[in-house]
Short mmCIF file of C-alpha atoms and ligand atoms in Angstrom, two decimals:
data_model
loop_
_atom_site.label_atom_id
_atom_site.label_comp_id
_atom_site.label_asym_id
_atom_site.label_seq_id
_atom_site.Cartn_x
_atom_site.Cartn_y
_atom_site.Cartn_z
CA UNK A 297 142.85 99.33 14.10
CA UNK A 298 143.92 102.47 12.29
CA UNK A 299 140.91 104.06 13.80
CA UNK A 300 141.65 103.58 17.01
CA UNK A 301 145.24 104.68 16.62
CA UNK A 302 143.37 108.26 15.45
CA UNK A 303 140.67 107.84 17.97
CA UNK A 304 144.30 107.90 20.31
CA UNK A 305 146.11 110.26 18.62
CA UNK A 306 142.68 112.90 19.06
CA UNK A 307 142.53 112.31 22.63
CA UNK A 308 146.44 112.87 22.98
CA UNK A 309 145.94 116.01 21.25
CA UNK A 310 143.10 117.11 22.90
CA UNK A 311 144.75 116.61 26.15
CA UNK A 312 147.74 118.07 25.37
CA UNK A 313 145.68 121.21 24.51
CA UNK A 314 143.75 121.09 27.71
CA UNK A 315 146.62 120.73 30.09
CA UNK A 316 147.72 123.57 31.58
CA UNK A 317 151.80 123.98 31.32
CA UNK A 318 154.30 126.54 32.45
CA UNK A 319 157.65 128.17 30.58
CA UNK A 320 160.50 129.52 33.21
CA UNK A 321 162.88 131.30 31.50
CA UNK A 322 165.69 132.92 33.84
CA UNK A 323 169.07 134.04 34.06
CA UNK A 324 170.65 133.15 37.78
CA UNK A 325 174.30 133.09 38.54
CA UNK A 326 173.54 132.78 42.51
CA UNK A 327 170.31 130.22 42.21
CA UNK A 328 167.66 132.54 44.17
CA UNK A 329 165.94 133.51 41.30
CA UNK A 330 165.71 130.19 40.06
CA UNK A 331 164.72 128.71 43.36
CA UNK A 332 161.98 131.45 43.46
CA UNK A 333 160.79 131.03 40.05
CA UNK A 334 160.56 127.25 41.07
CA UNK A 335 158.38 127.70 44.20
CA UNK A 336 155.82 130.22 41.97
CA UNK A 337 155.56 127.30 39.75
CA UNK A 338 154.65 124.93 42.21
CA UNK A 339 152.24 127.42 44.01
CA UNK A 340 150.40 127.17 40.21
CA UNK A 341 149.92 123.71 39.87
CA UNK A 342 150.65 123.75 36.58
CA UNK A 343 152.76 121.19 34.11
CA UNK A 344 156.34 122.74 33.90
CA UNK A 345 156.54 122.09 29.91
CA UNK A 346 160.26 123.93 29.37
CA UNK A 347 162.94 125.71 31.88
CA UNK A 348 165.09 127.86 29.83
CA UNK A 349 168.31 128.58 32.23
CA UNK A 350 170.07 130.90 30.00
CA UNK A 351 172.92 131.58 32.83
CA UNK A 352 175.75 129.73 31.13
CA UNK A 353 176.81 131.25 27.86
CA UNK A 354 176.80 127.67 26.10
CA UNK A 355 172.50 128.10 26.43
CA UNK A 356 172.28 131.17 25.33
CA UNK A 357 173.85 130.55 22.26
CA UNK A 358 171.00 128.06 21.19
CA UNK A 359 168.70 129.21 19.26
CA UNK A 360 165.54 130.52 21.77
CA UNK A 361 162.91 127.98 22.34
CA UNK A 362 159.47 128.32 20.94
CA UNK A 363 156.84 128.59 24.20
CA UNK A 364 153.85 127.75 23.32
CA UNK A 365 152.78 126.94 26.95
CA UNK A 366 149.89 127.92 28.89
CA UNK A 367 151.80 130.55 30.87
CA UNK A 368 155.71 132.09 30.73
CA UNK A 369 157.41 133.34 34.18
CA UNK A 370 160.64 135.43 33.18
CA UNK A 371 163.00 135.54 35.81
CA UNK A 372 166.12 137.41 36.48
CA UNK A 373 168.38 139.07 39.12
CA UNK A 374 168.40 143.08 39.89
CA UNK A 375 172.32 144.45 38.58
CA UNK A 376 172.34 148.35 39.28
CA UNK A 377 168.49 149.00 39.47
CA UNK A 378 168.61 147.12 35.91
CA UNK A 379 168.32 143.80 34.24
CA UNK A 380 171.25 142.22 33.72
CA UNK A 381 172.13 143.19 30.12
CA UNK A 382 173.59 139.52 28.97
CA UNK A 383 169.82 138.31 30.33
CA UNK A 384 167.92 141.31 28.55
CA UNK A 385 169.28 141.21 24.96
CA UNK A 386 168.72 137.04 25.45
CA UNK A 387 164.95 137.83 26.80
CA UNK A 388 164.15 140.51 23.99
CA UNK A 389 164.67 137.13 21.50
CA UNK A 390 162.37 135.10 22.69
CA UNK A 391 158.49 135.58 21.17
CA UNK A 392 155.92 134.11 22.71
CA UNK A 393 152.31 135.88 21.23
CA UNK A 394 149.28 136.27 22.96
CA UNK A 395 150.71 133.96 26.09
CA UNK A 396 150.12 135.14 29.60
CA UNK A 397 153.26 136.17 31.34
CA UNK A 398 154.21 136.91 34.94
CA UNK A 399 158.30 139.08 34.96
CA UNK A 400 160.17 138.38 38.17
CA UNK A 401 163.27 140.25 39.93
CA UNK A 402 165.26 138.85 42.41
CA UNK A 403 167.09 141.87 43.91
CA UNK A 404 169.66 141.97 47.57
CA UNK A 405 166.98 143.80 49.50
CA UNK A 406 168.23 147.15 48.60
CA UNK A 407 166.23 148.22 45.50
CA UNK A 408 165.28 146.81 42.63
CA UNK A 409 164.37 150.46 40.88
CA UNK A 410 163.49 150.14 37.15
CA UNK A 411 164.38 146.62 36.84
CA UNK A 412 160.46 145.09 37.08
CA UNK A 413 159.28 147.41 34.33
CA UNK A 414 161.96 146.66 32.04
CA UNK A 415 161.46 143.27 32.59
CA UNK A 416 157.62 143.61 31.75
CA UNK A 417 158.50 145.97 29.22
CA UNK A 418 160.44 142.69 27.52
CA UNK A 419 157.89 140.75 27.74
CA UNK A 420 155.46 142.65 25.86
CA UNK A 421 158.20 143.08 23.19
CA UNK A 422 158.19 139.57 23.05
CA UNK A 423 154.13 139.59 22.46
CA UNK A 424 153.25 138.26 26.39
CA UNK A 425 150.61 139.63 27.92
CA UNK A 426 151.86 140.33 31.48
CA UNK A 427 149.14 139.52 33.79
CA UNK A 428 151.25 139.63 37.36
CA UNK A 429 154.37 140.44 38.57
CA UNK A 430 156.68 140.10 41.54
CA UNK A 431 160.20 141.41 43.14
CA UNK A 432 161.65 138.84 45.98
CA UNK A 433 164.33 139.22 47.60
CA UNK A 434 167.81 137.33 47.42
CA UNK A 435 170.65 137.03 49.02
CA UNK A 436 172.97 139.58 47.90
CA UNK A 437 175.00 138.09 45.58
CA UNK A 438 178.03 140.38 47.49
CA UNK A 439 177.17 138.77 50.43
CA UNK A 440 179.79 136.58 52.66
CA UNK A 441 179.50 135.14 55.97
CA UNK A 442 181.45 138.26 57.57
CA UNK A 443 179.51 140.29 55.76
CA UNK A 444 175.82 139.66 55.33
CA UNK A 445 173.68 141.04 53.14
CA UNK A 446 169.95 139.38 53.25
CA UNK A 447 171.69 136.29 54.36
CA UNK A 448 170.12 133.12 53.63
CA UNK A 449 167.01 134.59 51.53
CA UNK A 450 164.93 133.52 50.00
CA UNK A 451 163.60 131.62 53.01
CA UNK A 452 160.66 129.97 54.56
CA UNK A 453 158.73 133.30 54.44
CA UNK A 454 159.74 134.22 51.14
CA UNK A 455 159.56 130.56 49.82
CA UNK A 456 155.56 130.29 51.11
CA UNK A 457 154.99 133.95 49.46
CA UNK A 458 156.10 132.42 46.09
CA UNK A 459 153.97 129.90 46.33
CA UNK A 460 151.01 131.72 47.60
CA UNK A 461 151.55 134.04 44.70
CA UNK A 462 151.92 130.93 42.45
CA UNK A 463 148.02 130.06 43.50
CA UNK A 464 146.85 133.35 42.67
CA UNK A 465 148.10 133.60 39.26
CA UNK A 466 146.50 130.51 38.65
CA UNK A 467 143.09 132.19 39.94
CA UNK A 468 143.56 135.16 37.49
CA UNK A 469 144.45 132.76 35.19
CA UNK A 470 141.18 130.79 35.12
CA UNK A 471 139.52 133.95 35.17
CA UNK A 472 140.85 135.93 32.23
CA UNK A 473 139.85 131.85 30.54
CA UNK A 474 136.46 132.63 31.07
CA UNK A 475 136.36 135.91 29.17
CA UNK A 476 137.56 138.38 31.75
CA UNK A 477 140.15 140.43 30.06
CA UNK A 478 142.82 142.61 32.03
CA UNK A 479 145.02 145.07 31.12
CA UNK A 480 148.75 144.59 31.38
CA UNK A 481 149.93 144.95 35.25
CA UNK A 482 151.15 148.05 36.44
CA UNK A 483 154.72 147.78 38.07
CA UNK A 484 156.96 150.51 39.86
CA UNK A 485 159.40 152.08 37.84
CA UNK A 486 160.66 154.66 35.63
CA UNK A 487 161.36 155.28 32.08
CA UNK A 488 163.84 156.35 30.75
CA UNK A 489 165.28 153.14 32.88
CA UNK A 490 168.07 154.93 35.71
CA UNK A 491 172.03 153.95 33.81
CA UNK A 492 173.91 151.09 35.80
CA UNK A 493 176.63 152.23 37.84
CA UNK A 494 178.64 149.43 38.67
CA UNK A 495 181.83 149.91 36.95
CA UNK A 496 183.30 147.40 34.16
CA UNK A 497 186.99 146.13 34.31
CA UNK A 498 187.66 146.73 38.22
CA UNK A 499 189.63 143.66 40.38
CA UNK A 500 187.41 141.87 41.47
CA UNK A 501 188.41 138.47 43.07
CA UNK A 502 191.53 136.68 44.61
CA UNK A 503 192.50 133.36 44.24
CA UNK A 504 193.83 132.21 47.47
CA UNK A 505 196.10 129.03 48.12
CA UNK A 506 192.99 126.93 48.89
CA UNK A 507 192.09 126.38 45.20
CA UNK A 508 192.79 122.89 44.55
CA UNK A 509 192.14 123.76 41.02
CA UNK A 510 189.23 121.20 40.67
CA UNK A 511 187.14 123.72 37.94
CA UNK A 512 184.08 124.61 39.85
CA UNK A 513 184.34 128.09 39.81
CA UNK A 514 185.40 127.96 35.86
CA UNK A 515 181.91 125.48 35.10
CA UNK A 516 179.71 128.30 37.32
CA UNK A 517 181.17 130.86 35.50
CA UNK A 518 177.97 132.51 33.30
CA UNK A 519 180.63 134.47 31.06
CA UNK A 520 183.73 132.51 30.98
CA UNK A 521 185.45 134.77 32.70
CA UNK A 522 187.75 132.37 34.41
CA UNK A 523 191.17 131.74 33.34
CA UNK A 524 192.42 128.12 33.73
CA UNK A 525 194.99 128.68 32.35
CA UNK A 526 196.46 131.36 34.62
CA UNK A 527 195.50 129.73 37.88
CA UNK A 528 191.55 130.25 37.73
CA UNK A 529 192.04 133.89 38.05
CA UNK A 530 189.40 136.19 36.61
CA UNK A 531 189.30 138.14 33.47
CA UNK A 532 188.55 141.65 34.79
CA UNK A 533 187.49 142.74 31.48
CA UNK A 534 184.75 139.94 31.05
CA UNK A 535 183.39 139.57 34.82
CA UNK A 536 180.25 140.58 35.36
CA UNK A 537 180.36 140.31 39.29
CA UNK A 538 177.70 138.05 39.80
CA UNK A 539 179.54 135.49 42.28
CA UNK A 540 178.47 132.41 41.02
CA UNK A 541 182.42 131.50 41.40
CA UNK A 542 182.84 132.66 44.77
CA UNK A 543 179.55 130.96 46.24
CA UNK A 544 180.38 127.94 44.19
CA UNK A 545 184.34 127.00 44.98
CA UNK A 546 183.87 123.87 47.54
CA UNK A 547 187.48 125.39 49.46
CA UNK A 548 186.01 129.08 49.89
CA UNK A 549 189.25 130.14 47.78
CA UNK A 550 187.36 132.52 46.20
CA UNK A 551 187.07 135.63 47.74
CA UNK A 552 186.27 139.89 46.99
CA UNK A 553 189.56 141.56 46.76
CA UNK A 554 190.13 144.89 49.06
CA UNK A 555 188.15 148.01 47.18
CA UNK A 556 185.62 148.81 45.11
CA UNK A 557 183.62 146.32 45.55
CA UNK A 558 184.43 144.95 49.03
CA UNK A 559 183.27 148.90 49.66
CA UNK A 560 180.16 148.54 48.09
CA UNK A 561 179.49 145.43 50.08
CA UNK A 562 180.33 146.68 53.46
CA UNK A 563 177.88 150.06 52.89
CA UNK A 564 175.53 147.55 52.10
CA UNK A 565 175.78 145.34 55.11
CA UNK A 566 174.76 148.90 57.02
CA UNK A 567 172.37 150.75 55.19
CA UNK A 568 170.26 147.08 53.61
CA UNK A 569 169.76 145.50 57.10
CA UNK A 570 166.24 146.28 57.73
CA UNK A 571 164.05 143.27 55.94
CA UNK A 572 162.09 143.78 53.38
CA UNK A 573 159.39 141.48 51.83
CA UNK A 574 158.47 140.76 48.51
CA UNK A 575 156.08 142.79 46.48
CA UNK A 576 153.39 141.05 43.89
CA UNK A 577 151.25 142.80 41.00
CA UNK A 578 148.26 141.65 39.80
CA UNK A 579 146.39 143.15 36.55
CA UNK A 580 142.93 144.68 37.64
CA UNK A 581 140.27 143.09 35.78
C1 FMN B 241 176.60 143.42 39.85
C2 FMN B 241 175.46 143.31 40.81
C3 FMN B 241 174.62 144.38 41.04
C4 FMN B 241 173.54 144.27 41.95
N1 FMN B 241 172.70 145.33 42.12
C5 FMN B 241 171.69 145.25 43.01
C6 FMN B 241 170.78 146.34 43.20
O1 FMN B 241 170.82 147.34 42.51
N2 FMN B 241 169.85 146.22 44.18
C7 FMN B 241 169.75 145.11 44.98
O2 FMN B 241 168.94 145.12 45.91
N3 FMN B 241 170.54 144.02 44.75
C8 FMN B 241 171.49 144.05 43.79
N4 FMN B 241 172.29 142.96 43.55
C9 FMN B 241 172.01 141.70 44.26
C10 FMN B 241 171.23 140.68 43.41
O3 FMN B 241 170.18 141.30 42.74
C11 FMN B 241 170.66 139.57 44.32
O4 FMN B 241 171.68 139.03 45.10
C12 FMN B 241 169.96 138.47 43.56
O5 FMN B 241 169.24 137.69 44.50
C13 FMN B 241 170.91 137.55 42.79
O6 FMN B 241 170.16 136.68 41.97
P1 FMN B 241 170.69 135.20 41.54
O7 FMN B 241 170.87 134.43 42.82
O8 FMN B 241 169.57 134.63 40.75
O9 FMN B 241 171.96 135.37 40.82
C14 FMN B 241 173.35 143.05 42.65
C15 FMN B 241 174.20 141.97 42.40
C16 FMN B 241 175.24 142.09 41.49
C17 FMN B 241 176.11 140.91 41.23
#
Protein backbone atom coordinates (compact mmCIF):
# COMPACT_ATOMS: atom_id res chain seq x y z
CA UNK A 1 0.00 0.00 0.00
CA UNK A 2 2.62 2.54 0.99
CA UNK A 3 4.15 1.88 -2.34
CA UNK A 4 1.56 2.72 -4.26
CA UNK A 5 0.81 5.88 -2.33
CA UNK A 6 4.71 6.83 -3.61
CA UNK A 7 4.18 5.20 -6.90
CA UNK A 8 1.11 8.22 -6.72
CA UNK A 9 2.80 10.76 -5.17
CA UNK A 10 5.85 10.32 -8.25
CA UNK A 11 3.39 10.54 -10.89
CA UNK A 12 1.71 13.69 -9.19
CA UNK A 13 5.01 15.17 -9.14
CA UNK A 14 6.06 14.32 -12.33
CA UNK A 15 3.00 15.78 -13.76
CA UNK A 16 3.01 18.69 -11.97
CA UNK A 17 6.53 19.27 -13.45
CA UNK A 18 5.42 18.52 -16.94
CA UNK A 19 2.41 20.74 -17.08
CA UNK A 20 2.82 23.77 -18.53
CA UNK A 21 1.34 26.82 -16.22
CA UNK A 22 1.14 30.56 -16.52
CA UNK A 23 1.75 33.62 -13.75
CA UNK A 24 -0.30 37.06 -14.64
CA UNK A 25 0.76 39.59 -12.58
CA UNK A 26 -0.92 43.13 -13.36
CA UNK A 27 -1.92 46.29 -12.02
CA UNK A 28 -5.48 47.53 -13.73
CA UNK A 29 -7.69 50.16 -12.29
CA UNK A 30 -9.92 50.24 -15.66
CA UNK A 31 -9.88 46.17 -16.40
CA UNK A 32 -8.32 46.36 -20.11
CA UNK A 33 -5.16 45.25 -19.16
CA UNK A 34 -6.45 42.53 -17.26
CA UNK A 35 -8.93 41.51 -19.88
CA UNK A 36 -5.93 41.53 -22.35
CA UNK A 37 -3.59 39.71 -20.24
CA UNK A 38 -6.53 37.15 -19.94
CA UNK A 39 -7.11 36.60 -23.71
CA UNK A 40 -2.94 36.13 -24.20
CA UNK A 41 -3.36 33.47 -21.70
CA UNK A 42 -5.95 31.70 -23.34
CA UNK A 43 -4.29 32.13 -26.85
CA UNK A 44 -1.31 29.91 -24.86
CA UNK A 45 -3.11 27.10 -23.75
CA UNK A 46 -1.44 26.96 -20.83
CA UNK A 47 -2.59 26.13 -16.95
CA UNK A 48 -3.15 29.63 -15.30
CA UNK A 49 -1.25 28.50 -11.91
CA UNK A 50 -1.49 32.23 -10.03
CA UNK A 51 -3.10 35.82 -11.05
CA UNK A 52 -1.49 38.38 -8.98
CA UNK A 53 -3.98 41.59 -9.28
CA UNK A 54 -1.96 43.96 -7.33
CA UNK A 55 -4.56 46.98 -8.16
CA UNK A 56 -6.07 47.30 -4.70
CA UNK A 57 -3.61 48.41 -2.08
CA UNK A 58 -4.85 45.56 0.41
CA UNK A 59 -2.77 42.96 -2.35
CA UNK A 60 -0.01 44.71 -2.60
CA UNK A 61 0.70 44.73 0.82
CA UNK A 62 1.07 40.82 0.88
CA UNK A 63 4.06 39.63 0.72
CA UNK A 64 4.87 38.87 -3.37
CA UNK A 65 4.13 35.41 -4.44
CA UNK A 66 6.80 32.99 -5.37
CA UNK A 67 6.24 32.04 -9.42
CA UNK A 68 7.63 29.21 -10.12
CA UNK A 69 5.42 28.66 -13.25
CA UNK A 70 6.24 27.74 -16.65
CA UNK A 71 5.85 31.29 -17.96
CA UNK A 72 5.10 35.03 -16.19
CA UNK A 73 3.03 37.78 -18.31
CA UNK A 74 3.46 41.25 -16.43
CA UNK A 75 0.84 43.50 -17.19
CA UNK A 76 0.18 47.08 -16.59
CA UNK A 77 -1.40 50.34 -17.90
CA UNK A 78 0.72 53.30 -19.77
CA UNK A 79 0.55 56.68 -17.04
CA UNK A 80 2.64 59.54 -18.81
CA UNK A 81 4.75 57.37 -21.29
CA UNK A 82 5.63 55.42 -17.87
CA UNK A 83 4.63 52.58 -15.68
CA UNK A 84 2.55 53.39 -13.16
CA UNK A 85 4.93 53.93 -10.22
CA UNK A 86 2.57 52.15 -7.35
CA UNK A 87 2.74 48.99 -10.09
CA UNK A 88 6.64 49.40 -10.73
CA UNK A 89 8.10 49.53 -7.17
CA UNK A 90 5.37 46.35 -6.53
CA UNK A 91 6.84 44.58 -9.91
CA UNK A 92 10.64 45.30 -9.03
CA UNK A 93 9.71 42.80 -5.75
CA UNK A 94 8.77 40.05 -7.29
CA UNK A 95 11.81 37.39 -8.40
CA UNK A 96 11.14 34.92 -10.54
CA UNK A 97 14.86 33.35 -11.95
CA UNK A 98 15.50 31.89 -15.08
CA UNK A 99 11.44 31.92 -15.96
CA UNK A 100 10.37 33.05 -19.37
CA UNK A 101 8.51 36.29 -19.32
CA UNK A 102 6.37 38.20 -21.80
CA UNK A 103 5.84 42.53 -20.26
CA UNK A 104 2.58 44.00 -21.47
CA UNK A 105 1.28 47.80 -21.72
CA UNK A 106 -2.06 48.72 -22.09
CA UNK A 107 -1.87 52.38 -23.20
CA UNK A 108 -5.22 54.98 -24.64
CA UNK A 109 -3.94 54.80 -28.19
CA UNK A 110 -1.82 57.80 -27.88
CA UNK A 111 1.68 56.52 -26.93
CA UNK A 112 2.94 54.30 -24.79
CA UNK A 113 6.78 55.84 -25.11
CA UNK A 114 9.23 54.24 -22.62
CA UNK A 115 6.73 52.35 -20.76
CA UNK A 116 7.44 48.64 -22.62
CA UNK A 117 11.14 48.86 -21.89
CA UNK A 118 10.78 49.72 -18.41
CA UNK A 119 8.50 47.14 -18.03
CA UNK A 120 11.02 44.55 -19.60
CA UNK A 121 13.66 46.27 -17.92
CA UNK A 122 11.66 44.99 -14.49
CA UNK A 123 11.47 41.92 -15.45
CA UNK A 124 14.97 41.18 -15.94
CA UNK A 125 15.57 42.82 -12.52
CA UNK A 126 13.39 40.35 -11.29
CA UNK A 127 15.66 37.44 -13.08
CA UNK A 128 12.84 36.71 -16.18
CA UNK A 129 14.05 36.16 -19.25
CA UNK A 130 11.77 38.24 -21.52
CA UNK A 131 11.13 36.27 -24.54
CA UNK A 132 8.06 38.54 -26.17
CA UNK A 133 6.38 41.51 -25.64
CA UNK A 134 3.30 43.48 -26.55
CA UNK A 135 1.53 47.15 -26.25
CA UNK A 136 -2.52 46.95 -26.83
CA UNK A 137 -4.51 49.40 -26.72
CA UNK A 138 -7.26 50.45 -24.07
CA UNK A 139 -9.74 52.53 -23.63
CA UNK A 140 -8.51 55.68 -22.31
CA UNK A 141 -9.02 55.56 -18.93
CA UNK A 142 -10.12 59.63 -19.46
CA UNK A 143 -12.53 58.53 -21.68
CA UNK A 144 -16.51 59.28 -21.26
CA UNK A 145 -19.30 58.76 -23.51
CA UNK A 146 -19.17 62.61 -24.67
CA UNK A 147 -15.86 62.30 -24.98
CA UNK A 148 -14.27 59.23 -26.49
CA UNK A 149 -11.06 58.26 -26.42
CA UNK A 150 -10.44 54.56 -28.03
CA UNK A 151 -13.93 53.84 -26.94
CA UNK A 152 -14.80 50.40 -26.23
CA UNK A 153 -11.13 48.85 -26.80
CA UNK A 154 -9.92 46.35 -26.41
CA UNK A 155 -12.33 44.74 -28.87
CA UNK A 156 -12.95 41.88 -31.16
CA UNK A 157 -9.83 42.83 -33.19
CA UNK A 158 -7.72 43.50 -30.39
CA UNK A 159 -9.20 40.55 -28.30
CA UNK A 160 -8.28 37.87 -31.42
CA UNK A 161 -4.65 39.68 -31.62
CA UNK A 162 -4.13 38.69 -27.93
CA UNK A 163 -4.91 35.53 -28.48
CA UNK A 164 -3.11 35.01 -31.67
CA UNK A 165 -0.12 36.39 -29.88
CA UNK A 166 -0.94 34.02 -26.94
CA UNK A 167 -0.31 30.95 -29.63
CA UNK A 168 2.86 32.25 -30.68
CA UNK A 169 4.50 32.58 -27.45
CA UNK A 170 3.62 29.21 -26.87
CA UNK A 171 5.53 28.28 -30.28
CA UNK A 172 8.71 30.16 -29.08
CA UNK A 173 8.12 28.64 -26.05
CA UNK A 174 8.42 25.00 -27.17
CA UNK A 175 11.21 26.06 -29.13
CA UNK A 176 13.64 27.74 -26.77
CA UNK A 177 12.50 23.87 -24.71
CA UNK A 178 14.27 22.19 -27.24
CA UNK A 179 17.58 24.00 -26.87
CA UNK A 180 17.05 27.07 -28.99
CA UNK A 181 18.18 29.94 -26.92
CA UNK A 182 17.15 33.70 -27.66
CA UNK A 183 18.25 36.73 -26.53
CA UNK A 184 16.04 39.02 -24.52
CA UNK A 185 13.39 40.89 -26.97
CA UNK A 186 14.09 44.13 -28.20
CA UNK A 187 11.26 46.73 -27.41
CA UNK A 188 10.90 50.55 -28.42
CA UNK A 189 11.99 52.90 -26.02
CA UNK A 190 14.40 55.11 -24.45
CA UNK A 191 16.60 55.30 -21.52
CA UNK A 192 16.93 57.47 -19.48
CA UNK A 193 12.90 56.68 -19.29
CA UNK A 194 11.04 60.42 -20.51
CA UNK A 195 9.70 62.09 -16.56
CA UNK A 196 5.77 61.82 -16.14
CA UNK A 197 4.00 64.91 -16.57
CA UNK A 198 0.76 64.52 -15.21
CA UNK A 199 0.60 66.70 -12.28
CA UNK A 200 -0.03 65.39 -8.52
CA UNK A 201 -2.66 67.09 -6.19
CA UNK A 202 -4.95 68.77 -9.03
CA UNK A 203 -9.15 68.46 -8.63
CA UNK A 204 -9.93 65.90 -10.12
CA UNK A 205 -13.56 64.56 -9.72
CA UNK A 206 -17.10 65.80 -8.62
CA UNK A 207 -19.48 64.08 -6.74
CA UNK A 208 -22.79 64.87 -8.12
CA UNK A 209 -26.30 64.37 -6.36
CA UNK A 210 -26.66 60.92 -8.00
CA UNK A 211 -24.37 59.15 -5.47
CA UNK A 212 -26.56 57.08 -3.46
CA UNK A 213 -23.57 56.51 -1.38
CA UNK A 214 -23.64 52.66 -1.90
CA UNK A 215 -19.39 52.40 -1.76
CA UNK A 216 -18.53 51.30 -5.20
CA UNK A 217 -16.39 53.88 -6.13
CA UNK A 218 -14.59 53.71 -2.47
CA UNK A 219 -14.09 49.42 -3.00
CA UNK A 220 -12.58 50.32 -6.83
CA UNK A 221 -10.51 52.73 -5.45
CA UNK A 222 -6.62 51.21 -6.03
CA UNK A 223 -5.25 53.95 -3.47
CA UNK A 224 -7.92 54.70 -1.08
CA UNK A 225 -8.31 57.82 -2.18
CA UNK A 226 -11.96 58.09 -1.46
CA UNK A 227 -13.33 59.79 1.45
CA UNK A 228 -16.49 58.23 2.99
CA UNK A 229 -16.50 60.11 5.30
CA UNK A 230 -16.83 63.45 3.51
CA UNK A 231 -19.39 62.33 0.98
CA UNK A 232 -17.12 59.93 -1.24
CA UNK A 233 -15.19 62.86 -2.39
CA UNK A 234 -11.60 62.34 -3.46
CA UNK A 235 -8.40 62.97 -1.72
CA UNK A 236 -6.57 65.16 -4.27
CA UNK A 237 -3.38 64.50 -2.65
CA UNK A 238 -3.64 60.58 -2.94
CA UNK A 239 -5.52 60.17 -6.48
CA UNK A 240 -3.72 58.81 -8.95
CA UNK A 241 -6.31 59.50 -11.83
CA UNK A 242 -6.83 56.21 -12.97
CA UNK A 243 -10.84 56.21 -13.04
CA UNK A 244 -11.57 53.08 -11.68
CA UNK A 245 -14.23 55.25 -9.51
CA UNK A 246 -15.72 57.03 -12.25
CA UNK A 247 -16.17 53.89 -14.65
CA UNK A 248 -17.26 51.95 -11.65
CA UNK A 249 -20.20 54.19 -9.77
CA UNK A 250 -23.54 52.22 -11.00
CA UNK A 251 -25.42 56.16 -10.98
CA UNK A 252 -22.60 57.80 -13.30
CA UNK A 253 -22.16 60.34 -10.22
CA UNK A 254 -18.79 60.36 -10.81
CA UNK A 255 -17.58 62.64 -13.15
CA UNK A 256 -14.00 64.88 -14.37
CA UNK A 257 -14.32 68.26 -12.91
CA UNK A 258 -13.83 71.44 -15.44
CA UNK A 259 -9.75 71.84 -16.08
CA UNK A 260 -6.80 70.23 -16.13
CA UNK A 261 -7.74 67.22 -16.77
CA UNK A 262 -11.10 67.54 -18.57
CA UNK A 263 -8.38 69.61 -20.96
CA UNK A 264 -6.21 66.89 -21.35
CA UNK A 265 -9.11 64.67 -22.26
CA UNK A 266 -10.73 66.82 -24.80
CA UNK A 267 -7.06 67.36 -26.79
CA UNK A 268 -7.10 63.83 -26.68
CA UNK A 269 -10.45 63.10 -28.15
CA UNK A 270 -8.83 65.25 -31.33
CA UNK A 271 -5.41 64.51 -31.82
CA UNK A 272 -5.84 60.18 -30.60
CA UNK A 273 -8.73 59.46 -33.05
CA UNK A 274 -6.95 57.70 -35.74
CA UNK A 275 -6.79 53.73 -34.60
CA UNK A 276 -4.00 52.21 -33.87
CA UNK A 277 -3.29 48.43 -33.42
CA UNK A 278 -1.32 46.61 -31.14
CA UNK A 279 2.34 45.95 -31.54
CA UNK A 280 4.03 42.35 -30.47
CA UNK A 281 7.91 41.50 -29.98
CA UNK A 282 9.30 38.39 -30.34
CA UNK A 283 13.10 37.47 -29.35
CA UNK A 284 15.05 36.37 -32.58
CA UNK A 285 16.39 33.04 -32.10
C1 LIG B 1 -2.88 59.19 -15.33
C2 LIG B 1 -3.00 58.52 -16.66
C3 LIG B 1 -2.05 58.73 -17.65
C4 LIG B 1 -2.16 58.10 -18.90
N1 LIG B 1 -1.19 58.28 -19.84
C5 LIG B 1 -1.30 57.71 -21.05
C6 LIG B 1 -0.29 57.88 -22.05
O1 LIG B 1 0.76 58.46 -21.82
N2 LIG B 1 -0.52 57.36 -23.28
C7 LIG B 1 -1.67 56.69 -23.60
O2 LIG B 1 -1.85 56.33 -24.76
N3 LIG B 1 -2.61 56.42 -22.64
C8 LIG B 1 -2.45 56.91 -21.39
N4 LIG B 1 -3.39 56.65 -20.40
C9 LIG B 1 -4.50 55.73 -20.71
C10 LIG B 1 -4.28 54.32 -20.16
O3 LIG B 1 -2.98 53.87 -20.41
C11 LIG B 1 -5.28 53.34 -20.82
O4 LIG B 1 -6.57 53.82 -20.69
C12 LIG B 1 -5.21 51.93 -20.27
O5 LIG B 1 -5.93 51.09 -21.14
C13 LIG B 1 -5.77 51.79 -18.85
O6 LIG B 1 -5.49 50.49 -18.36
P1 LIG B 1 -6.43 49.75 -17.26
O7 LIG B 1 -7.79 49.60 -17.91
O8 LIG B 1 -5.80 48.42 -17.09
O9 LIG B 1 -6.49 50.60 -16.06
C14 LIG B 1 -3.29 57.26 -19.16
C15 LIG B 1 -4.23 57.04 -18.15
C16 LIG B 1 -4.09 57.66 -16.92
C17 LIG B 1 -5.10 57.39 -15.86
Amino acid sequence: MAFFKYLVHIWEKMDKMNKKTITLVYFSPTATTRTVLGEIAKGTGYDVADVCDITLSQAREKIPPKIDSSLVIFGAPVYSGRLPSLAADYFKQLSAPGIPAVPVVLYGNREYDDALLELKDICIQCGCQPLAAGAFIGEHSFSTNQIPIARSRPDKRDLASAFDFGQKIARLMDSTAKGLSCAPVDVPGNFPYKEPTIPGGVPFIDVTEDCTACGTCVSFCPVEAVDEKAGFCTMDDICIHCCACIKACPESARIMKQGNFKDIAVRLNKTCDKRKDPEMFFASR
